[in-house]
Amino acid sequence: VPALATERRFAQRLRECLEEEQLLDGRYQLQQAPGGRVALPVREERLSQLCLPSEVPCELVRIQDPVPSRAARRRTPAQKLRDELRRLLGRTWSEELERDVPRAWQRHGDLVLLSEDSFKAAPWERLGSALWETVASALGARRVARRGRVMPDGMRTPSVTLLLGQDGWVEHVDNGIRYTFDVTKCMFSPGNITEKLRVASLPCSGEVLVDLYAGIGYFTLPFLVHAGAAFVHACEWNSHAVEALHRTLVLNGVQDRCRIHAGDSRQLELRDVADRVNLGLIPSSEEGWPVACRVLKKGTGGVLHIHHNVETRPAPAPSQTPALPAERGSPEAAGSGGEAQHPTGDGGKETPGARLRPEWQRWAEATATRIQGLLAELHGRPWRTSVLHIEAVKPYAPHVHHLVLDLECRPVLP
């Protein structure tokens, strides 16, 4: 950091001059300089405008390890970013530009991923690389990227522009799991954290699992690392996600317990292998239901985790909702009911009216009936399906919730 060093008796006069010309760098404290002098940090981009009175002798020095000022230590990252940009733009700063500065972003290691509406005003374009270097410096990053709209290509490929840096490969730690991926080619969804934590706690010891829409391993890794699955077949058709998943498996030392099936999961040749199947695709995983039925162990069945977006009407006044039936297709189902675990609302938080809603119940019952029919048709004998749990992961859109149905599927024994 550049600074002006002067004798102590001139320090106050020098400080007054720098503050008057807006050259003092308020991010750092005044510090000791060799020879018993005082060093006052200055703004490097304004040094060319420096004009001091001759009675204040000083020289330009460099502070290798500047100490942040108390005000700088109290600032939030968003405030620090705004202050740095205001210094960069000087008198051209405006309220319009301030509204264009992001208040939130995603951080992946040393890369900051900005939202698509960040820095869209015309004046930002004229700053070129100086803008992105300032953003990186203010946020403690080395690389900067900006998110665009997700491409409608069936793979949810992100449209991300790398603004500062050489490549988009990052590492992200989530619940003790190290994920690596290229932000310009793959998405990372932090909004699914509650579901990743939930599957990590499931009792999967010794089980074989099929993850039909593995992506970069959002759920594959929690099943392997925390839930204790013996083996996972991970299916993914995006080649960039396949590469990221392979690297992530190696990073976490579980590559020997996972086989990646690259390509369209609807063409998967696996049969009769799975104790559990994850169908983590929204807005609907319905195209994968026949595949999930084929890979379940035909002798013992297993559990399906079915993701789906369900439209929900505005919640009325809280009222008690009926329990779900315990089973479908079983003789005892007609005469007895069982309890379904109620989700705790949006993202796992207790919310009034967010308990099991009629639309969620109807969707779960209809899905259970459909899966039961697919299994009976596939194997030529009756099966029963039991709703174990409905989890509300998060709101997806107004009056639309991302839900997960845990559905137990068992053959009816003679």
CSV table of C-alpha atoms in Angstrom, one decimal:
chain,number,residue,atom,x,y,z
A,1,VAL,CA,0.0,0.0,0.0
A,2,PRO,CA,1.5,3.4,-0.9
A,3,ALA,CA,1.9,5.9,1.9
A,4,LEU,CA,3.5,9.3,2.6
A,5,ALA,CA,6.1,9.3,5.4
A,6,THR,CA,6.8,12.5,7.3
A,7,GLU,CA,8.1,13.6,10.7
A,8,ARG,CA,5.7,13.4,13.6
A,9,ARG,CA,5.4,17.2,13.9
A,10,PHE,CA,4.2,17.4,10.3
A,11,ALA,CA,1.8,14.4,10.5
A,12,GLN,CA,-1.4,16.2,11.5
A,13,ARG,CA,-0.9,18.9,8.8
A,14,LEU,CA,-0.2,16.3,6.2
A,15,ARG,CA,-3.3,14.3,7.2
A,16,GLU,CA,-5.5,17.5,7.0
A,17,CYS,CA,-4.2,18.1,3.4
A,18,LEU,CA,-4.8,14.5,2.3
A,19,GLU,CA,-8.3,14.4,3.8
A,20,GLU,CA,-9.2,17.8,2.1
A,21,GLU,CA,-8.1,16.4,-1.3
A,22,GLN,CA,-9.7,13.0,-0.6
A,23,LEU,CA,-6.4,11.2,-1.0
A,24,LEU,CA,-6.2,9.5,2.4
A,25,ASP,CA,-6.9,5.8,2.3
A,26,GLY,CA,-9.3,5.2,5.1
A,27,ARG,CA,-9.0,1.4,4.9
A,28,TYR,CA,-5.7,1.5,6.8
A,29,GLN,CA,-4.3,2.9,10.0
A,30,LEU,CA,-1.4,5.4,10.3
A,31,GLN,CA,1.7,3.4,10.9
A,32,GLN,CA,5.3,3.7,12.0
A,33,ALA,CA,8.0,4.3,9.3
A,34,PRO,CA,11.8,4.1,9.5
A,35,GLY,CA,13.5,7.0,11.2
A,36,GLY,CA,10.7,7.6,13.8
A,37,ARG,CA,8.5,9.0,11.1
A,38,VAL,CA,4.7,8.4,10.5
A,39,ALA,CA,3.3,6.9,7.3
A,40,LEU,CA,-0.1,7.9,6.1
A,41,PRO,CA,-1.7,5.5,3.6
A,42,VAL,CA,-2.9,7.2,0.4
A,43,ARG,CA,-5.1,6.1,-2.5
A,44,GLU,CA,-2.8,4.9,-5.3
A,45,GLU,CA,-5.2,5.7,-8.1
A,46,ARG,CA,-5.2,9.4,-7.0
A,47,LEU,CA,-1.4,9.9,-6.6
A,48,SER,CA,-1.1,11.8,-9.8
A,49,GLN,CA,-3.4,14.5,-8.3
A,50,LEU,CA,-1.1,14.9,-5.2
A,51,CYS,CA,-0.3,18.5,-4.6
A,52,LEU,CA,1.0,19.3,-1.1
A,53,PRO,CA,2.3,22.5,0.5
A,54,SER,CA,6.1,22.8,0.4
A,55,GLU,CA,6.3,23.3,4.2
A,56,VAL,CA,5.3,19.7,4.7
A,57,PRO,CA,8.3,17.5,3.8
A,58,CYS,CA,7.4,13.9,3.0
A,59,GLU,CA,8.3,11.0,0.7
A,60,LEU,CA,6.5,8.2,-0.9
A,61,VAL,CA,7.0,4.7,0.7
A,62,ARG,CA,5.4,1.3,0.5
A,63,ILE,CA,3.8,-0.5,3.5
A,64,GLN,CA,4.1,-4.2,3.0
A,65,ASP,CA,1.7,-5.3,5.7
A,66,PRO,CA,-0.8,-2.5,6.2
A,67,VAL,CA,-3.0,-2.7,9.3
A,68,PRO,CA,-6.8,-2.2,8.5
A,69,SER,CA,-8.5,0.7,10.2
A,70,ARG,CA,-11.2,0.1,12.8
A,71,ALA,CA,-13.8,1.4,10.4
A,72,ALA,CA,-12.6,-1.0,7.7
A,73,ARG,CA,-12.8,-4.0,10.1
A,74,ARG,CA,-16.4,-3.1,10.9
A,75,ARG,CA,-17.5,-2.8,7.3
A,76,THR,CA,-19.5,-5.7,5.7
A,77,PRO,CA,-18.1,-7.0,2.4
A,78,ALA,CA,-20.9,-5.3,0.5
A,79,GLN,CA,-20.1,-2.0,2.1
A,80,LYS,CA,-16.4,-2.4,1.4
A,81,LEU,CA,-17.2,-3.2,-2.3
A,82,ARG,CA,-19.4,-0.1,-2.6
A,83,ASP,CA,-16.7,2.1,-0.9
A,84,GLU,CA,-14.0,0.8,-3.2
A,85,LEU,CA,-16.1,1.4,-6.3
A,86,ARG,CA,-16.9,4.9,-5.2
A,87,ARG,CA,-13.2,5.6,-4.9
A,88,LEU,CA,-12.6,4.2,-8.3
A,89,LEU,CA,-15.2,6.3,-10.0
A,90,GLY,CA,-14.7,9.5,-8.0
A,91,ARG,CA,-17.0,12.3,-9.0
A,92,THR,CA,-18.8,10.2,-11.6
A,93,TRP,CA,-20.4,8.1,-8.8
A,94,SER,CA,-24.2,8.3,-8.9
A,95,GLU,CA,-27.2,6.7,-7.2
A,96,GLU,CA,-27.9,4.8,-10.4
A,97,LEU,CA,-24.5,3.1,-10.2
A,98,GLU,CA,-24.9,2.4,-6.5
A,99,ARG,CA,-28.2,0.5,-7.2
A,100,ASP,CA,-26.2,-1.6,-9.7
A,101,VAL,CA,-23.7,-2.8,-7.1
A,102,PRO,CA,-24.6,-6.3,-5.8
A,103,ARG,CA,-25.5,-6.9,-2.2
A,104,ALA,CA,-25.0,-10.6,-2.4
A,105,TRP,CA,-23.0,-13.2,-4.4
A,106,GLN,CA,-21.8,-16.8,-4.4
A,107,ARG,CA,-18.3,-17.6,-3.3
A,108,HIS,CA,-16.5,-20.7,-4.5
A,109,GLY,CA,-13.0,-20.7,-3.1
A,110,ASP,CA,-11.1,-17.8,-4.6
A,111,LEU,CA,-13.8,-17.1,-7.2
A,112,VAL,CA,-16.8,-14.7,-6.7
A,113,LEU,CA,-19.9,-15.4,-8.8
A,114,LEU,CA,-22.0,-12.3,-9.3
A,115,SER,CA,-25.7,-12.3,-10.2
A,116,GLU,CA,-26.7,-11.6,-13.8
A,117,ASP,CA,-28.0,-8.1,-13.0
A,118,SER,CA,-24.8,-6.9,-11.5
A,119,PHE,CA,-22.9,-4.0,-13.2
A,120,LYS,CA,-25.1,-3.6,-16.2
A,121,ALA,CA,-25.1,0.2,-16.4
A,122,ALA,CA,-23.1,1.6,-19.3
A,123,PRO,CA,-20.4,3.5,-17.2
A,124,TRP,CA,-19.1,0.2,-15.8
A,125,GLU,CA,-18.1,-1.1,-19.3
A,126,ARG,CA,-15.7,1.8,-19.7
A,127,LEU,CA,-13.7,0.7,-16.7
A,128,GLY,CA,-12.6,-2.5,-18.3
A,129,SER,CA,-10.4,-4.8,-16.2
A,130,ALA,CA,-10.0,-2.2,-13.5
A,131,LEU,CA,-13.6,-2.8,-12.4
A,132,TRP,CA,-13.1,-6.6,-11.9
A,133,GLU,CA,-9.8,-6.1,-10.2
A,134,THR,CA,-11.4,-3.7,-7.8
A,135,VAL,CA,-14.3,-6.2,-7.1
A,136,ALA,CA,-11.9,-9.0,-6.5
A,137,SER,CA,-9.7,-6.9,-4.2
A,138,ALA,CA,-12.7,-5.7,-2.2
A,139,LEU,CA,-14.2,-9.2,-1.7
A,140,GLY,CA,-10.9,-10.9,-1.1
A,141,ALA,CA,-11.0,-13.0,-4.3
A,142,ARG,CA,-8.7,-13.6,-7.2
A,143,ARG,CA,-11.3,-14.4,-9.9
A,144,VAL,CA,-14.7,-12.9,-10.8
A,145,ALA,CA,-17.5,-14.4,-12.9
A,146,ARG,CA,-21.0,-13.3,-13.7
A,147,ARG,CA,-24.0,-15.6,-14.0
A,148,GLY,CA,-26.4,-15.4,-16.9
A,149,ARG,CA,-29.6,-17.2,-17.6
A,150,VAL,CA,-29.7,-21.0,-17.5
A,151,MET,CA,-29.7,-22.4,-21.0
A,152,PRO,CA,-32.9,-24.4,-22.0
A,153,ASP,CA,-30.9,-27.4,-23.2
A,154,GLY,CA,-32.2,-30.0,-20.9
A,155,MET,CA,-29.0,-30.0,-18.9
A,156,ARG,CA,-29.5,-26.7,-17.1
A,157,THR,CA,-26.2,-25.5,-18.5
A,158,PRO,CA,-25.2,-22.2,-16.9
A,159,SER,CA,-24.4,-19.2,-18.9
A,160,VAL,CA,-21.5,-17.8,-16.9
A,161,THR,CA,-18.9,-15.3,-18.1
A,162,LEU,CA,-15.5,-15.3,-16.5
A,163,LEU,CA,-14.5,-11.7,-16.0
A,164,LEU,CA,-11.2,-12.0,-14.2
A,165,GLY,CA,-9.0,-15.1,-14.1
A,166,GLN,CA,-7.8,-17.9,-16.4
A,167,ASP,CA,-10.3,-20.7,-15.8
A,168,GLY,CA,-13.5,-21.5,-14.0
A,169,TRP,CA,-12.6,-24.6,-12.0
A,170,VAL,CA,-13.4,-24.1,-8.3
A,171,GLU,CA,-13.6,-26.1,-5.1
A,172,HIS,CA,-16.5,-25.8,-2.8
A,173,VAL,CA,-16.8,-27.4,0.7
A,174,ASP,CA,-20.3,-28.3,1.8
A,175,ASN,CA,-21.1,-30.4,4.9
A,176,GLY,CA,-17.6,-31.6,5.0
A,177,ILE,CA,-17.6,-32.7,1.3
A,178,ARG,CA,-15.3,-31.2,-1.2
A,179,TYR,CA,-16.9,-30.5,-4.6
A,180,THR,CA,-15.0,-29.3,-7.6
A,181,PHE,CA,-16.5,-28.1,-10.9
A,182,ASP,CA,-16.2,-25.5,-13.6
A,183,VAL,CA,-18.6,-22.6,-12.8
A,184,THR,CA,-18.8,-21.7,-16.5
A,185,LYS,CA,-20.1,-25.2,-17.4
A,186,CYS,CA,-21.8,-26.6,-14.3
A,187,MET,CA,-24.2,-25.3,-11.7
A,188,PHE,CA,-24.0,-25.6,-8.0
A,189,SER,CA,-27.3,-25.2,-6.1
A,190,PRO,CA,-26.8,-24.0,-2.5
A,191,GLY,CA,-30.6,-23.9,-2.1
A,192,ASN,CA,-30.7,-27.8,-1.8
A,193,ILE,CA,-28.6,-27.8,1.3
A,194,THR,CA,-31.4,-29.0,3.6
A,195,GLU,CA,-32.0,-32.0,1.3
A,196,LYS,CA,-28.3,-32.8,1.1
A,197,LEU,CA,-28.1,-32.8,4.9
A,198,ARG,CA,-31.2,-35.0,5.1
A,199,VAL,CA,-30.0,-37.7,2.8
A,200,ALA,CA,-26.6,-37.6,4.5
A,201,SER,CA,-28.4,-38.7,7.7
A,202,LEU,CA,-30.4,-41.6,6.1
A,203,PRO,CA,-29.5,-45.2,7.2
A,204,CYS,CA,-27.9,-46.5,4.0
A,205,SER,CA,-25.2,-48.7,5.4
A,206,GLY,CA,-24.5,-51.7,3.1
A,207,GLU,CA,-27.0,-50.4,0.5
A,208,VAL,CA,-26.6,-50.1,-3.3
A,209,LEU,CA,-28.0,-46.8,-4.6
A,210,VAL,CA,-28.7,-45.5,-8.1
A,211,ASP,CA,-28.6,-41.7,-8.5
A,212,LEU,CA,-30.4,-41.2,-11.8
A,213,TYR,CA,-29.5,-37.5,-12.2
A,214,ALA,CA,-26.2,-37.2,-10.4
A,215,GLY,CA,-24.9,-33.9,-11.8
A,216,ILE,CA,-21.6,-33.0,-10.1
A,217,GLY,CA,-22.6,-35.2,-7.2
A,218,TYR,CA,-25.0,-33.1,-5.1
A,219,PHE,CA,-26.6,-36.2,-3.6
A,220,THR,CA,-24.1,-39.0,-4.7
A,221,LEU,CA,-21.5,-37.7,-2.3
A,222,PRO,CA,-23.6,-37.3,0.8
A,223,PHE,CA,-24.9,-40.9,0.3
A,224,LEU,CA,-21.3,-42.1,0.0
A,225,VAL,CA,-19.5,-40.0,2.5
A,226,HIS,CA,-22.1,-39.6,5.3
A,227,ALA,CA,-25.0,-42.0,4.8
A,228,GLY,CA,-22.6,-45.0,4.4
A,229,ALA,CA,-23.9,-46.4,1.1
A,230,ALA,CA,-21.9,-49.4,0.0
A,231,PHE,CA,-22.0,-48.5,-3.7
A,232,VAL,CA,-23.6,-45.8,-5.9
A,233,HIS,CA,-24.3,-46.0,-9.6
A,234,ALA,CA,-24.3,-42.3,-10.7
A,235,CYS,CA,-26.0,-41.5,-14.0
A,236,GLU,CA,-25.3,-38.2,-15.8
A,237,TRP,CA,-25.6,-37.1,-19.4
A,238,ASN,CA,-23.7,-33.7,-19.2
A,239,SER,CA,-20.1,-34.5,-20.1
A,240,HIS,CA,-18.9,-31.4,-18.1
A,241,ALA,CA,-20.7,-32.6,-15.0
A,242,VAL,CA,-19.3,-36.1,-15.5
A,243,GLU,CA,-15.8,-34.8,-15.4
A,244,ALA,CA,-16.6,-32.7,-12.3
A,245,LEU,CA,-18.2,-35.7,-10.6
A,246,HIS,CA,-15.1,-37.9,-11.3
A,247,ARG,CA,-12.8,-35.3,-9.8
A,248,THR,CA,-15.0,-34.9,-6.8
A,249,LEU,CA,-15.1,-38.6,-6.1
A,250,VAL,CA,-11.3,-38.7,-6.2
A,251,LEU,CA,-11.1,-35.6,-3.9
A,252,ASN,CA,-13.2,-37.3,-1.3
A,253,GLY,CA,-11.5,-40.7,-1.7
A,254,VAL,CA,-14.7,-42.6,-2.6
A,255,GLN,CA,-14.0,-43.3,-6.3
A,256,ASP,CA,-13.8,-47.1,-5.6
A,257,ARG,CA,-17.4,-47.1,-4.4
A,258,CYS,CA,-19.0,-45.4,-7.3
A,259,ARG,CA,-19.5,-46.1,-11.0
A,260,ILE,CA,-20.4,-43.3,-13.3
A,261,HIS,CA,-22.8,-44.1,-16.2
A,262,ALA,CA,-22.4,-41.3,-18.7
A,263,GLY,CA,-25.3,-40.8,-21.0
A,264,ASP,CA,-29.1,-40.7,-21.0
A,265,SER,CA,-30.3,-42.4,-17.8
A,266,ARG,CA,-33.5,-43.5,-19.7
A,267,GLN,CA,-31.2,-45.9,-21.6
A,268,LEU,CA,-29.6,-47.3,-18.5
A,269,GLU,CA,-29.0,-51.0,-18.8
A,270,LEU,CA,-28.8,-51.7,-15.1
A,271,ARG,CA,-31.5,-54.1,-13.7
A,272,ASP,CA,-32.4,-55.5,-10.2
A,273,VAL,CA,-29.5,-53.9,-8.3
A,274,ALA,CA,-30.7,-51.0,-6.1
A,275,ASP,CA,-31.9,-50.8,-2.5
A,276,ARG,CA,-32.5,-47.1,-3.0
A,277,VAL,CA,-33.0,-44.8,-6.0
A,278,ASN,CA,-32.6,-41.0,-6.0
A,279,LEU,CA,-34.5,-39.1,-8.7
A,280,GLY,CA,-33.2,-35.6,-8.1
A,281,LEU,CA,-34.6,-33.8,-11.1
A,282,ILE,CA,-37.0,-30.8,-11.2
A,283,PRO,CA,-39.5,-29.7,-12.2
A,284,SER,CA,-40.3,-33.4,-12.7
A,285,SER,CA,-38.5,-36.7,-12.5
A,286,GLU,CA,-41.4,-38.6,-14.0
A,287,GLU,CA,-39.5,-39.7,-17.1
A,288,GLY,CA,-37.2,-41.6,-14.8
A,289,TRP,CA,-39.9,-43.5,-12.9
A,290,PRO,CA,-39.8,-46.6,-15.2
A,291,VAL,CA,-36.0,-46.7,-15.0
A,292,ALA,CA,-36.2,-46.5,-11.2
A,293,CYS,CA,-38.7,-49.4,-11.1
A,294,ARG,CA,-36.3,-51.5,-13.3
A,295,VAL,CA,-33.2,-50.9,-11.2
A,296,LEU,CA,-34.9,-51.7,-7.8
A,297,LYS,CA,-34.2,-55.2,-6.5
A,298,LYS,CA,-37.1,-57.3,-7.7
A,299,GLY,CA,-37.0,-59.7,-4.8
A,300,THR,CA,-36.9,-57.1,-2.0
A,301,GLY,CA,-37.7,-53.7,-3.5
A,302,GLY,CA,-36.4,-50.6,-1.8
A,303,VAL,CA,-37.0,-46.8,-1.4
A,304,LEU,CA,-37.4,-44.1,-4.1
A,305,HIS,CA,-36.6,-40.5,-3.4
A,306,ILE,CA,-38.8,-38.7,-5.9
A,307,HIS,CA,-38.2,-34.9,-6.6
A,308,HIS,CA,-41.0,-32.9,-8.1
A,309,ASN,CA,-42.3,-29.3,-8.2
A,310,VAL,CA,-45.9,-29.2,-6.9
A,311,GLU,CA,-48.2,-26.2,-7.3
A,312,THR,CA,-49.6,-25.1,-4.0
A,313,ARG,CA,-52.6,-22.8,-3.6
A,314,PRO,CA,-52.1,-20.0,-1.0
A,315,ALA,CA,-52.4,-21.7,2.4
A,316,PRO,CA,-55.7,-21.1,4.3
A,317,ALA,CA,-55.9,-20.7,8.0
A,318,PRO,CA,-54.0,-23.6,9.7
A,319,SER,CA,-56.1,-26.7,10.1
A,320,GLN,CA,-55.4,-30.3,10.9
A,321,THR,CA,-54.9,-32.4,7.8
A,322,PRO,CA,-55.7,-36.1,7.4
A,323,ALA,CA,-52.9,-38.6,7.7
A,324,LEU,CA,-51.7,-40.4,4.6
A,325,PRO,CA,-52.6,-44.1,4.1
A,326,ALA,CA,-49.8,-46.4,5.2
A,327,GLU,CA,-49.7,-48.4,2.0
A,328,ARG,CA,-51.1,-48.8,-1.5
A,329,GLY,CA,-51.9,-52.2,-2.8
A,330,SER,CA,-51.8,-54.0,0.5
A,331,PRO,CA,-54.8,-55.9,2.0
A,332,GLU,CA,-54.5,-54.0,5.3
A,333,ALA,CA,-54.4,-50.6,3.7
A,334,ALA,CA,-58.2,-50.5,3.3
A,335,GLY,CA,-58.8,-50.9,7.0
A,336,SER,CA,-56.0,-48.9,8.7
A,337,GLY,CA,-54.1,-45.7,8.1
A,338,GLY,CA,-50.5,-44.8,8.9
A,339,GLU,CA,-48.8,-41.6,9.7
A,340,ALA,CA,-46.7,-39.7,7.2
A,341,GLN,CA,-44.0,-37.5,8.5
A,342,HIS,CA,-44.9,-33.9,7.9
A,343,PRO,CA,-42.4,-31.6,6.3
A,344,THR,CA,-41.3,-28.5,8.2
A,345,GLY,CA,-42.0,-26.0,5.4
A,346,ASP,CA,-39.7,-24.0,3.2
A,347,GLY,CA,-36.1,-25.1,3.5
A,348,GLY,CA,-36.8,-27.0,6.7
A,349,LYS,CA,-38.0,-24.0,8.8
A,350,GLU,CA,-41.2,-24.2,10.7
A,351,THR,CA,-43.7,-22.0,9.0
A,352,PRO,CA,-47.4,-21.5,9.8
A,353,GLY,CA,-49.5,-23.3,7.2
A,354,ALA,CA,-46.4,-25.1,5.7
A,355,ARG,CA,-47.3,-28.5,7.1
A,356,LEU,CA,-48.6,-31.3,4.9
A,357,ARG,CA,-50.9,-29.5,2.4
A,358,PRO,CA,-53.7,-31.1,0.5
A,359,GLU,CA,-52.0,-30.6,-2.8
A,360,TRP,CA,-48.9,-32.4,-1.5
A,361,GLN,CA,-50.9,-35.2,-0.2
A,362,ARG,CA,-52.8,-35.7,-3.4
A,363,TRP,CA,-49.5,-35.7,-5.4
A,364,ALA,CA,-47.9,-38.2,-3.1
A,365,GLU,CA,-50.9,-40.5,-3.3
A,366,ALA,CA,-51.1,-40.3,-7.1
A,367,THR,CA,-47.4,-40.9,-7.4
A,368,ALA,CA,-47.6,-43.9,-5.1
A,369,THR,CA,-50.4,-45.4,-7.2
A,370,ARG,CA,-48.5,-44.8,-10.5
A,371,ILE,CA,-45.3,-46.4,-9.2
A,372,GLN,CA,-47.3,-49.4,-7.8
A,373,GLY,CA,-48.8,-49.9,-11.3
A,374,LEU,CA,-45.4,-49.6,-13.0
A,375,LEU,CA,-43.9,-52.2,-10.7
A,376,ALA,CA,-46.8,-54.6,-11.0
A,377,GLU,CA,-46.7,-54.4,-14.8
A,378,LEU,CA,-42.9,-54.8,-15.0
A,379,HIS,CA,-42.8,-57.9,-12.7
A,380,GLY,CA,-46.2,-59.4,-13.4
A,381,ARG,CA,-47.1,-59.6,-9.7
A,382,PRO,CA,-48.6,-57.2,-7.1
A,383,TRP,CA,-46.4,-54.6,-5.2
A,384,ARG,CA,-47.3,-52.3,-2.4
A,385,THR,CA,-46.1,-48.7,-2.0
A,386,SER,CA,-45.9,-46.8,1.3
A,387,VAL,CA,-45.4,-43.1,1.7
A,388,LEU,CA,-42.6,-42.7,4.3
A,389,HIS,CA,-42.0,-38.9,4.2
A,390,ILE,CA,-42.7,-35.8,2.2
A,391,GLU,CA,-40.0,-33.1,2.4
A,392,ALA,CA,-40.5,-29.5,1.4
A,393,VAL,CA,-37.0,-28.5,0.1
A,394,LYS,CA,-37.7,-24.9,-0.9
A,395,PRO,CA,-40.1,-22.6,-2.8
A,396,TYR,CA,-39.4,-22.8,-6.5
A,397,ALA,CA,-41.7,-20.1,-7.8
A,398,PRO,CA,-44.8,-18.3,-6.4
A,399,HIS,CA,-47.1,-21.1,-5.1
A,400,VAL,CA,-44.8,-23.8,-6.3
A,401,HIS,CA,-42.7,-26.0,-4.0
A,402,HIS,CA,-39.8,-28.3,-4.6
A,403,LEU,CA,-40.8,-31.5,-2.8
A,404,VAL,CA,-39.2,-34.9,-2.2
A,405,LEU,CA,-41.3,-38.0,-1.7
A,406,ASP,CA,-39.7,-40.9,0.1
A,407,LEU,CA,-41.6,-43.9,-1.3
A,408,GLU,CA,-41.1,-47.5,0.0
A,409,CYS,CA,-41.8,-50.1,-2.7
A,410,ARG,CA,-42.0,-53.8,-1.7
A,411,PRO,CA,-43.2,-56.9,-3.7
A,412,VAL,CA,-46.2,-58.6,-2.2
A,413,LEU,CA,-45.0,-62.1,-1.3
A,414,PRO,CA,-47.1,-65.2,-2.1
